[in-house]
């Protein structure tokens, strides 16, 4: 199995940003470096620091006791980022959320369950050339593997692992459809596979196909939280309402067969918002009237930076000023950070050990 990581260099953080992420003052960090308690960042050819890697930041978090993660008694959260309509920024959202949570210090597993393999490609693999069918979740879904651990591979991101996908994964749609006629519990296979991995992670993020097929139904059974991505437009609003109604009906049918599926939370994230568009601005006021409190109070704004980063096979979090103009990159990252912070709060609310911290932060 080819485990070649993405060849772009790891992201690095300056002392000020590292201080915010670690939760300690620059002076405290320097003192810990001097005493040998935490590593000193690598120097460049000019003898200046290159900045802290995420690995180094996590080492410092462990030393200072500031790493945010679930504690004993907290259940891992398995979040599916879904929509059955293409072009909703589903994969873009899943990838940026996974990377954001890794930056916050969480142990994250990103499961690419979409045979298009776009999430896999973002992490430096060409799905159909470098990812064989045996490296995806297909063998487990068809019953030839006992657990999913074989498919988990590290990424260059500290704390972030990946189960990749390839085009051949689509064959699982037919395999599950055939098997379900004899045993409908086949829809629980993904659920049991991910359950066997969850203790190793704080959050599992699943990127399902943009359709309500067998794999997507398996994802809905495996997940215990749902994030639905929705661009701003009348057709997108109607499509999302139809998706919710259809998903509700399907889940009711699955519940009759396999038991209740309970979600910790379900939210809708508005994506690709063009603030210069009067129509889209009006739509953002109309959407909550139809979808109520399910709509997150923040939206991901449309940015040319995503296309520029995508040309290099990178996310916004990996891009630099050599890829995207500095202000464009800064605005794009800020937009994703605002949305991802809201989702992170929802995740933390699922963890009893975080209640006191959330109250002290004024979130509860």
Coordinates of C-alpha atoms in Angstrom, one line a residue:
X1 CA 0.0 0.0 0.0
X2 CA 1.5 3.3 -1.0
X3 CA 1.6 5.8 1.9
X4 CA 3.4 8.6 0.2
X5 CA 2.5 11.8 2.0
X6 CA 1.8 15.1 0.3
X7 CA 5.1 16.6 -0.8
X8 CA 4.4 20.2 0.2
X9 CA 6.2 21.3 3.4
X10 CA 4.3 21.2 6.7
X11 CA 2.5 24.3 7.8
X12 CA 4.3 26.4 10.3
X13 CA 3.2 29.0 12.9
X14 CA 5.0 32.1 14.2
X15 CA 5.5 32.6 17.9
X16 CA 2.5 34.8 18.4
X17 CA 0.1 32.3 16.7
X18 CA 1.8 29.4 18.5
X19 CA 1.3 31.1 21.8
X20 CA -2.4 31.4 21.1
X21 CA -2.7 27.8 20.0
X22 CA -0.6 26.5 23.0
X23 CA -2.4 28.7 25.5
X24 CA 0.8 30.1 27.1
X25 CA 2.7 33.3 26.8
X26 CA 5.7 33.6 24.4
X27 CA 7.9 34.0 27.5
X28 CA 6.7 30.7 29.0
X29 CA 7.3 29.0 25.7
X30 CA 10.8 30.4 25.4
X31 CA 11.6 29.3 28.9
X32 CA 10.4 25.8 28.2
X33 CA 12.6 25.7 25.1
X34 CA 15.6 26.9 27.0
X35 CA 15.1 24.3 29.7
X36 CA 14.8 21.6 27.1
X37 CA 11.2 20.7 28.0
X38 CA 9.9 21.4 24.5
X39 CA 11.7 21.3 21.1
X40 CA 13.1 24.5 19.6
X41 CA 11.8 25.2 16.0
X42 CA 14.2 24.4 13.1
X43 CA 16.4 27.2 11.7
X44 CA 16.5 28.1 8.1
X45 CA 19.5 28.8 6.0
X46 CA 19.5 32.4 7.3
X47 CA 19.7 31.0 10.9
X48 CA 16.2 32.4 11.6
X49 CA 13.4 30.2 12.9
X50 CA 11.2 28.6 10.3
X51 CA 8.3 28.6 12.8
X52 CA 6.6 25.9 14.9
X53 CA 5.2 22.8 13.2
X54 CA 1.9 21.4 14.5
X55 CA 3.9 18.4 15.9
X56 CA 6.0 20.9 18.0
X57 CA 2.9 22.8 19.1
X58 CA 1.2 19.5 20.3
X59 CA 4.4 18.6 22.2
X60 CA 4.2 22.0 23.9
X61 CA 0.5 21.5 24.6
X62 CA 1.2 18.2 26.3
X63 CA 3.9 19.7 28.4
X64 CA 1.7 22.6 29.5
X65 CA -1.4 20.5 29.8
X66 CA -3.4 22.7 27.4
X67 CA -4.2 20.2 24.6
X68 CA -7.9 20.3 23.9
X69 CA -9.3 16.8 23.5
X70 CA -12.0 14.6 24.9
X71 CA -11.4 13.1 28.4
X72 CA -12.3 9.8 30.0
X73 CA -16.1 9.6 29.9
X74 CA -16.4 11.7 26.8
X75 CA -17.7 9.9 23.7
X76 CA -16.0 10.5 20.3
X77 CA -18.1 12.4 17.8
X78 CA -18.7 11.0 14.4
X79 CA -19.8 13.8 12.1
X80 CA -21.0 13.3 8.5
X81 CA -20.7 16.3 6.2
X82 CA -23.4 15.7 3.6
X83 CA -25.7 16.8 0.8
X84 CA -27.1 14.8 -2.0
X85 CA -26.6 17.7 -4.5
X86 CA -23.1 18.2 -6.0
X87 CA -21.4 21.6 -5.8
X88 CA -22.4 22.3 -2.2
X89 CA -18.8 22.5 -0.9
X90 CA -19.3 19.2 1.0
X91 CA -15.7 17.9 0.6
X92 CA -14.2 21.3 0.9
X93 CA -16.0 21.8 4.2
X94 CA -15.0 18.3 5.5
X95 CA -11.3 18.8 4.6
X96 CA -11.1 22.2 6.1
X97 CA -12.9 21.2 9.3
X98 CA -10.7 18.1 9.7
X99 CA -7.6 20.3 9.4
X100 CA -8.9 23.0 11.7
X101 CA -9.7 20.5 14.4
X102 CA -6.2 19.0 14.0
X103 CA -4.8 22.6 14.4
X104 CA -6.8 22.8 17.7
X105 CA -5.0 19.7 18.9
X106 CA -7.7 17.1 18.4
X107 CA -7.1 13.6 17.1
X108 CA -9.1 13.4 13.9
X109 CA -10.0 10.7 11.4
X110 CA -11.2 11.8 8.0
X111 CA -13.1 9.0 6.2
X112 CA -13.4 9.5 2.4
X113 CA -16.5 7.5 1.5
X114 CA -17.0 9.3 -1.8
X115 CA -15.6 7.4 -4.8
X116 CA -14.6 10.6 -6.5
X117 CA -11.8 10.7 -4.0
X118 CA -11.6 14.5 -3.8
X119 CA -10.7 14.6 -0.1
X120 CA -8.1 11.9 -0.7
X121 CA -6.5 13.9 -3.5
X122 CA -6.3 17.0 -1.2
X123 CA -4.0 15.0 1.1
X124 CA -1.6 14.3 -1.7
X125 CA -2.8 11.0 -3.4
X126 CA -4.0 10.5 -6.9
X127 CA -7.0 8.1 -6.0
X128 CA -7.1 5.9 -9.1
X129 CA -3.3 5.7 -9.6
X130 CA -2.0 5.5 -6.0
X131 CA -5.0 4.2 -4.0
X132 CA -5.9 0.5 -4.7
X133 CA -9.3 -0.8 -3.9
X134 CA -7.9 -2.8 -1.1
X135 CA -6.7 0.4 0.6
X136 CA -10.2 1.8 0.8
X137 CA -13.1 0.8 3.0
X138 CA -14.5 -1.5 0.3
X139 CA -13.0 -4.8 1.6
X140 CA -14.6 -4.1 5.0
X141 CA -17.9 -3.1 3.6
X142 CA -18.2 -6.3 1.6
X143 CA -17.1 -8.5 4.5
X144 CA -13.6 -9.5 3.5
X145 CA -11.9 -7.6 6.3
X146 CA -12.7 -7.9 10.0
X147 CA -12.1 -4.3 10.9
X148 CA -11.2 -0.9 9.3
X149 CA -7.9 -0.5 10.9
X150 CA -6.1 -1.7 7.8
X151 CA -7.3 1.3 5.8
X152 CA -6.2 4.1 8.3
X153 CA -3.1 5.9 7.2
X154 CA -1.3 9.0 8.7
X155 CA -1.2 12.3 6.9
X156 CA 1.4 15.0 7.2
X157 CA -0.9 16.7 9.7
X158 CA -0.1 15.9 13.3
X159 CA -3.1 14.1 14.8
X160 CA -5.0 13.8 11.5
X161 CA -5.4 10.4 9.8
X162 CA -7.2 9.4 6.6
X163 CA -9.2 6.5 5.2
X164 CA -8.8 7.1 1.4
X165 CA -11.1 6.5 -1.4
X166 CA -10.8 5.6 -5.1
X167 CA -13.3 5.3 -8.0
X168 CA -13.6 1.6 -7.5
X169 CA -15.2 2.2 -4.1
X170 CA -18.4 2.9 -6.1
X171 CA -18.7 -0.9 -6.5
X172 CA -19.7 -1.0 -2.8
X173 CA -23.0 0.5 -3.8
X174 CA -23.9 -2.6 -5.8
X175 CA -22.4 -5.0 -3.3
X176 CA -24.4 -3.6 -0.4
X177 CA -27.5 -3.5 -2.6
X178 CA -27.2 -7.2 -3.3
X179 CA -26.4 -8.1 0.3
X180 CA -29.2 -6.2 1.8
X181 CA -31.8 -8.4 0.1
X182 CA -30.5 -11.2 2.4
X183 CA -29.5 -9.3 5.5
X184 CA -30.4 -5.6 6.0
X185 CA -27.8 -5.4 8.8
X186 CA -25.2 -4.8 6.0
X187 CA -26.1 -1.1 6.4
X188 CA -24.5 -1.3 9.9
X189 CA -21.1 -2.5 8.6
X190 CA -19.7 1.0 8.3
X191 CA -21.1 1.8 11.8
X192 CA -19.4 -1.2 13.4
X193 CA -16.1 -0.5 11.5
X194 CA -15.9 3.1 12.7
X195 CA -17.0 2.1 16.2
X196 CA -13.9 -0.1 16.3
X197 CA -11.7 2.9 15.6
X198 CA -13.4 5.7 17.6
X199 CA -11.4 5.2 20.8
X200 CA -8.3 6.3 18.9
X201 CA -9.8 9.6 17.9
X202 CA -11.7 12.6 19.3
X203 CA -13.6 13.2 16.1
X204 CA -14.4 11.2 13.0
X205 CA -15.4 13.1 10.0
X206 CA -17.1 11.3 7.1
X207 CA -17.3 12.7 3.5
X208 CA -20.1 10.6 1.8
X209 CA -21.1 10.6 -1.8
X210 CA -23.5 13.4 -3.0
X211 CA -26.4 11.0 -3.3
X212 CA -28.7 8.9 -1.1
X213 CA -27.3 5.6 -2.2
X214 CA -26.2 2.6 -0.2
X215 CA -22.9 4.1 1.0
X216 CA -24.6 7.3 2.1
X217 CA -27.2 5.3 4.0
X218 CA -24.4 3.5 5.7
X219 CA -22.8 6.8 6.6
X220 CA -26.1 8.1 8.1
X221 CA -26.1 4.9 10.3
X222 CA -22.5 5.4 11.2
X223 CA -22.7 9.1 12.1
X224 CA -24.0 10.5 15.4
X225 CA -23.9 14.1 14.1
X226 CA -24.8 15.7 10.7
X227 CA -23.6 18.8 9.0
X228 CA -25.4 19.7 5.8
X229 CA -23.7 22.1 3.4
X230 CA -25.9 24.5 1.4
X231 CA -24.9 27.2 -1.1
X232 CA -27.1 30.3 -1.2
X233 CA -29.8 30.0 -3.9
X234 CA -33.5 29.3 -4.3
X235 CA -32.8 25.9 -5.9
X236 CA -30.3 25.0 -3.2
X237 CA -32.8 25.9 -0.5
X238 CA -35.5 23.8 -2.1
X239 CA -33.1 21.0 -2.7
X240 CA -31.9 21.0 1.0
X241 CA -35.5 20.9 2.2
X242 CA -36.2 18.0 -0.1
X243 CA -33.0 16.3 1.2
X244 CA -34.1 16.7 4.8
X245 CA -37.5 15.3 4.1
X246 CA -36.2 12.4 2.2
X247 CA -33.5 11.7 4.7
X248 CA -36.1 11.7 7.5
X249 CA -38.3 9.2 5.6
X250 CA -35.3 7.0 4.9
X251 CA -34.1 7.1 8.5
X252 CA -37.6 6.2 9.7
X253 CA -37.6 3.1 7.4
X254 CA -34.0 2.1 8.5
X255 CA -35.1 2.6 12.2
X256 CA -37.9 0.1 11.7
X257 CA -35.3 -2.4 10.4
X258 CA -32.2 -1.8 12.4
X259 CA -33.2 0.4 15.4
X260 CA -33.0 4.1 16.2
X261 CA -30.3 6.4 14.9
X262 CA -29.7 9.3 17.3
X263 CA -27.8 12.4 16.4
X264 CA -26.0 14.6 18.9
X265 CA -26.7 17.6 16.7
X266 CA -27.8 18.4 13.1
X267 CA -26.8 21.7 11.6
X268 CA -26.9 23.4 8.2
X269 CA -23.9 25.4 7.0
X270 CA -24.3 28.1 4.3
X271 CA -21.4 27.9 1.9
X272 CA -20.0 30.0 -1.0
X273 CA -21.8 33.1 0.2
X274 CA -21.2 36.1 -2.1
X275 CA -21.6 39.1 0.2
X276 CA -21.7 41.5 -2.8
X277 CA -24.8 39.8 -4.2
X278 CA -28.1 41.5 -3.1
X279 CA -30.0 38.3 -4.0
X280 CA -27.7 36.1 -1.8
X281 CA -27.9 38.6 1.1
X282 CA -31.7 38.5 0.9
X283 CA -31.6 34.7 0.7
X284 CA -29.5 34.4 3.9
X285 CA -32.3 36.2 5.7
X286 CA -35.0 34.0 4.1
X287 CA -33.2 30.6 4.8
X288 CA -33.8 30.6 8.6
X289 CA -37.5 31.2 8.1
X290 CA -37.6 27.8 6.4
X291 CA -34.9 25.9 8.3
X292 CA -35.0 27.6 11.7
X293 CA -32.4 27.1 14.3
X294 CA -30.7 24.3 12.3
X295 CA -28.9 27.0 10.3
X296 CA -25.5 27.9 11.8
X297 CA -25.2 31.7 12.5
X298 CA -22.1 32.0 10.4
X299 CA -21.5 31.2 6.7
X300 CA -18.4 30.3 4.6
X301 CA -17.9 33.1 2.2
X302 CA -17.0 32.7 -1.5
X303 CA -13.3 33.3 -2.1
X304 CA -11.1 33.1 -5.1
X305 CA -8.4 31.7 -2.8
X306 CA -10.0 28.3 -2.8
X307 CA -9.6 27.9 -6.6
X308 CA -6.0 29.1 -6.4
X309 CA -5.2 26.7 -3.5
X310 CA -6.9 23.9 -5.4
X311 CA -4.7 24.4 -8.4
X312 CA -1.8 23.5 -6.1
X313 CA -3.7 20.6 -4.6
X314 CA -3.9 22.4 -1.2
X315 CA -6.4 23.6 1.2
X316 CA -6.5 27.3 2.4
X317 CA -4.8 26.2 5.6
X318 CA -1.9 24.8 3.6
X319 CA -1.6 27.7 1.2
X320 CA 0.9 30.5 1.5
X321 CA 1.4 34.0 0.0
X322 CA 3.3 32.4 -2.9
X323 CA 0.0 30.6 -3.8
X324 CA -2.6 33.3 -3.0
X325 CA -2.4 37.1 -2.4
X326 CA -1.9 37.6 1.3
X327 CA -5.2 39.5 2.0
X328 CA -7.2 37.1 -0.1
X329 CA -5.7 34.2 1.9
X330 CA -6.3 35.9 5.2
X331 CA -10.0 36.6 4.5
X332 CA -10.6 33.0 3.3
X333 CA -9.0 31.4 6.3
X334 CA -10.9 33.8 8.6
X335 CA -14.2 32.7 7.0
X336 CA -13.5 29.0 7.5
X337 CA -12.2 29.6 11.0
X338 CA -15.5 31.3 12.0
X339 CA -17.6 28.4 10.7
X340 CA -15.3 25.7 12.1
X341 CA -15.2 27.4 15.5
X342 CA -19.0 27.1 15.7
X343 CA -18.8 23.5 14.8
X344 CA -16.0 22.9 17.3
X345 CA -18.2 24.4 20.0
X346 CA -21.0 22.0 19.1
X347 CA -18.6 19.1 19.4
X348 CA -17.3 20.3 22.7
X349 CA -20.8 20.5 24.0
X350 CA -21.1 16.8 23.5
X351 CA -18.2 16.3 26.0
X352 CA -19.1 16.5 29.7
X353 CA -15.5 17.3 30.6
X354 CA -15.7 20.5 28.6
X355 CA -18.8 22.0 30.2
X356 CA -17.0 24.0 32.8
X357 CA -14.6 25.5 30.3
X358 CA -17.5 26.4 27.9
X359 CA -19.2 28.1 30.8
X360 CA -16.1 30.1 31.7
X361 CA -15.8 31.1 28.0
X362 CA -19.4 32.4 28.1
X363 CA -20.5 29.8 25.5
X364 CA -23.1 28.0 27.7

